[in-house]
Amino acid sequence: MREMTKKSLSEAFAGESQAHMRYLIFAQKAREEGFENVARLFEAIAFAEFVHARNHLEALELVGETKENLQTAINGEKFEVDEMYPAYNAIAELQNEGRAKRSIKYAIEAEKIHAALYSKAKQAVEEGKDVEVGDIYICEICGYTSESLPERCPICGATKDKFKKF
């Protein structure tokens, strides 16, 4: 693929990905405010944005076999923990942005766990097996991820009723 097309599709992927997430968050807010049909509209269009993002990523030939995808995920999580979020945190610290610092702290701690879980999955796939994993619990406040439901989130202190089971 020529460089200008690659750059354009990469930017389009980023934009569609952000729209997908933004609309899901908007849907959650609409549902909390009692606007069920508005929530469904946001969710439906969020799915369309997901389809666009998927098509762009596939056109960029950035979807590989599962083992490769896991390594890409591991690399991304480690980049966030080791480089991206520490740099962002330094800026938030410099500018005394408390909410940003808290959000970044939550993300760093959760991303460490994500990298470990992806590494476990990659090892299994390399052995020709699916990963052994039971229920997965995600804290809806900070993103802490665990294979068991804690009484309280070890990152943000949320109670177990704030966890979503997958």
Tab-separated table of C-alpha atoms in Angstrom:
chain	number	residue	atom	x	y	z
A	1	MET	CA	0.000	0.000	0.000
A	2	ARG	CA	1.309	3.438	-0.856
A	3	GLU	CA	2.311	5.633	2.077
A	4	MET	CA	-0.321	8.356	1.661
A	5	THR	CA	-3.145	5.799	1.465
A	6	LYS	CA	-1.714	3.947	4.476
A	7	LYS	CA	-1.547	7.182	6.496
A	8	SER	CA	-5.102	8.136	5.505
A	9	LEU	CA	-6.529	4.724	6.392
A	10	SER	CA	-4.639	4.724	9.712
A	11	GLU	CA	-6.144	8.101	10.582
A	12	ALA	CA	-9.586	6.912	9.487
A	13	PHE	CA	-9.185	3.805	11.692
A	14	ALA	CA	-8.328	6.019	14.678
A	15	GLY	CA	-11.312	8.283	14.027
A	16	GLU	CA	-13.785	5.427	13.566
A	17	SER	CA	-12.423	3.697	16.694
A	18	GLN	CA	-12.890	6.850	18.737
A	19	ALA	CA	-16.406	7.359	17.375
A	20	HIS	CA	-17.267	3.743	18.256
A	21	MET	CA	-16.175	4.200	21.866
A	22	ARG	CA	-17.632	7.689	22.184
A	23	TYR	CA	-21.050	6.476	21.018
A	24	LEU	CA	-21.019	3.515	23.421
A	25	ILE	CA	-20.245	5.906	26.269
A	26	PHE	CA	-22.992	8.255	25.065
A	27	ALA	CA	-25.392	5.278	24.960
A	28	GLN	CA	-24.577	4.399	28.551
A	29	LYS	CA	-25.270	7.981	29.620
A	30	ALA	CA	-28.542	8.115	27.660
A	31	ARG	CA	-29.673	4.861	29.282
A	32	GLU	CA	-28.801	6.221	32.761
A	33	GLU	CA	-30.973	9.246	31.986
A	34	GLY	CA	-33.882	7.028	30.864
A	35	PHE	CA	-33.567	7.528	27.104
A	36	GLU	CA	-33.609	3.869	26.020
A	37	ASN	CA	-34.244	4.546	22.325
A	38	VAL	CA	-31.502	7.165	22.160
A	39	ALA	CA	-29.198	4.618	23.809
A	40	ARG	CA	-30.105	2.007	21.177
A	41	LEU	CA	-29.495	4.535	18.408
A	42	PHE	CA	-26.035	5.323	19.792
A	43	GLU	CA	-25.276	1.584	20.117
A	44	ALA	CA	-26.417	0.818	16.589
A	45	ILE	CA	-24.334	3.554	15.043
A	46	ALA	CA	-21.408	2.593	17.296
A	47	PHE	CA	-21.573	-0.842	15.678
A	48	ALA	CA	-21.457	0.761	12.212
A	49	GLU	CA	-18.361	2.694	13.283
A	50	PHE	CA	-16.844	-0.604	14.499
A	51	VAL	CA	-17.497	-2.094	11.045
A	52	HIS	CA	-15.720	0.856	9.413
A	53	ALA	CA	-12.762	0.536	11.790
A	54	ARG	CA	-12.529	-3.224	11.181
A	55	ASN	CA	-12.609	-2.722	7.416
A	56	HIS	CA	-9.831	-0.119	7.614
A	57	LEU	CA	-7.634	-2.320	9.839
A	58	GLU	CA	-8.113	-5.277	7.499
A	59	ALA	CA	-7.323	-3.125	4.456
A	60	LEU	CA	-4.119	-2.069	6.225
A	61	GLU	CA	-3.375	-5.800	6.643
A	62	LEU	CA	-2.942	-5.356	10.405
A	63	VAL	CA	-5.082	-8.329	11.445
A	64	GLY	CA	-2.948	-11.445	11.618
A	65	GLU	CA	-3.199	-14.900	13.077
A	66	THR	CA	-4.170	-15.069	16.755
A	67	LYS	CA	-0.566	-15.592	17.929
A	68	GLU	CA	0.518	-12.454	16.039
A	69	ASN	CA	-2.510	-10.500	17.270
A	70	LEU	CA	-1.678	-11.458	20.859
A	71	GLN	CA	1.904	-10.246	20.432
A	72	THR	CA	0.601	-6.977	18.986
A	73	ALA	CA	-1.695	-6.645	22.008
A	74	ILE	CA	1.173	-7.413	24.430
A	75	ASN	CA	3.383	-4.834	22.728
A	76	GLY	CA	0.607	-2.245	22.885
A	77	GLU	CA	-0.106	-2.825	26.571
A	78	LYS	CA	3.592	-2.678	27.447
A	79	PHE	CA	4.027	0.535	25.430
A	80	GLU	CA	1.161	2.108	27.356
A	81	VAL	CA	2.622	1.054	30.725
A	82	ASP	CA	6.276	1.810	29.998
A	83	GLU	CA	6.119	4.890	27.789
A	84	MET	CA	2.773	6.427	26.896
A	85	TYR	CA	1.055	6.741	30.261
A	86	PRO	CA	4.184	7.763	32.195
A	87	ALA	CA	4.676	10.606	29.692
A	88	TYR	CA	1.020	11.602	29.909
A	89	ASN	CA	1.182	11.435	33.693
A	90	ALA	CA	4.195	13.767	33.738
A	91	ILE	CA	2.166	16.323	31.799
A	92	ALA	CA	-0.840	15.921	34.092
A	93	GLU	CA	1.457	16.225	37.120
A	94	LEU	CA	3.095	19.358	35.721
A	95	GLN	CA	-0.303	20.917	35.094
A	96	ASN	CA	-1.775	19.680	38.388
A	97	GLU	CA	-4.660	17.839	36.691
A	98	GLY	CA	-5.990	15.545	39.414
A	99	ARG	CA	-8.710	13.775	37.428
A	100	ALA	CA	-6.284	13.084	34.592
A	101	LYS	CA	-3.671	11.713	36.995
A	102	ARG	CA	-6.246	9.384	38.578
A	103	SER	CA	-7.477	8.180	35.188
A	104	ILE	CA	-3.904	7.518	34.040
A	105	LYS	CA	-3.043	5.684	37.284
A	106	TYR	CA	-6.071	3.435	36.842
A	107	ALA	CA	-5.125	2.693	33.240
A	108	ILE	CA	-1.457	1.906	33.986
A	109	GLU	CA	-2.337	-0.588	36.709
A	110	ALA	CA	-4.982	-2.323	34.601
A	111	GLU	CA	-2.779	-2.429	31.476
A	112	LYS	CA	-0.097	-4.355	33.419
A	113	ILE	CA	-2.659	-7.070	34.111
A	114	HIS	CA	-3.848	-7.059	30.506
A	115	ALA	CA	-0.297	-7.636	29.236
A	116	ALA	CA	0.096	-10.577	31.619
A	117	LEU	CA	-3.225	-12.114	30.553
A	118	TYR	CA	-2.344	-11.715	26.870
A	119	SER	CA	1.071	-13.304	27.524
A	120	LYS	CA	-0.634	-16.272	29.182
A	121	ALA	CA	-2.974	-16.594	26.196
A	122	LYS	CA	-0.102	-16.375	23.697
A	123	GLN	CA	1.804	-19.134	25.457
A	124	ALA	CA	-1.248	-21.394	25.247
A	125	VAL	CA	-1.794	-20.597	21.568
A	126	GLU	CA	1.874	-21.316	20.811
A	127	GLU	CA	1.299	-24.751	22.382
A	128	GLY	CA	-1.707	-25.244	20.100
A	129	LYS	CA	-4.252	-24.816	22.899
A	130	ASP	CA	-6.855	-22.286	23.894
A	131	VAL	CA	-6.065	-20.388	27.083
A	132	GLU	CA	-7.524	-21.763	30.315
A	133	VAL	CA	-9.593	-18.920	31.714
A	134	GLY	CA	-12.792	-18.877	33.716
A	135	ASP	CA	-14.915	-15.866	34.405
A	136	ILE	CA	-13.221	-12.511	33.937
A	137	TYR	CA	-14.250	-9.574	36.101
A	138	ILE	CA	-13.668	-5.947	35.111
A	139	CYS	CA	-14.008	-3.043	37.517
A	140	GLU	CA	-16.322	-0.510	35.905
A	141	ILE	CA	-14.545	2.329	37.733
A	142	CYS	CA	-10.888	1.729	36.881
A	143	GLY	CA	-10.668	-1.241	34.516
A	144	TYR	CA	-8.945	-3.612	36.980
A	145	THR	CA	-9.156	-7.080	35.486
A	146	SER	CA	-9.277	-10.329	37.448
A	147	GLU	CA	-10.211	-13.975	37.057
A	148	SER	CA	-11.830	-13.864	40.500
A	149	LEU	CA	-14.289	-11.390	41.980
A	150	PRO	CA	-12.645	-9.402	44.776
A	151	GLU	CA	-14.587	-7.897	47.653
A	152	ARG	CA	-12.953	-4.558	46.808
A	153	CYS	CA	-10.990	-3.423	43.776
A	154	PRO	CA	-7.291	-3.331	44.674
A	155	ILE	CA	-6.741	-0.309	42.410
A	156	CYS	CA	-9.643	2.037	43.173
A	157	GLY	CA	-11.397	0.432	46.151
A	158	ALA	CA	-14.731	-0.096	44.387
A	159	THR	CA	-17.006	-2.741	45.887
A	160	LYS	CA	-17.664	-6.047	44.109
A	161	ASP	CA	-21.042	-4.828	42.774
A	162	LYS	CA	-19.058	-2.465	40.491
A	163	PHE	CA	-17.548	-5.382	38.549
A	164	LYS	CA	-18.817	-6.644	35.214
A	165	LYS	CA	-18.498	-10.360	34.541
A	166	PHE	CA	-17.346	-11.691	31.161
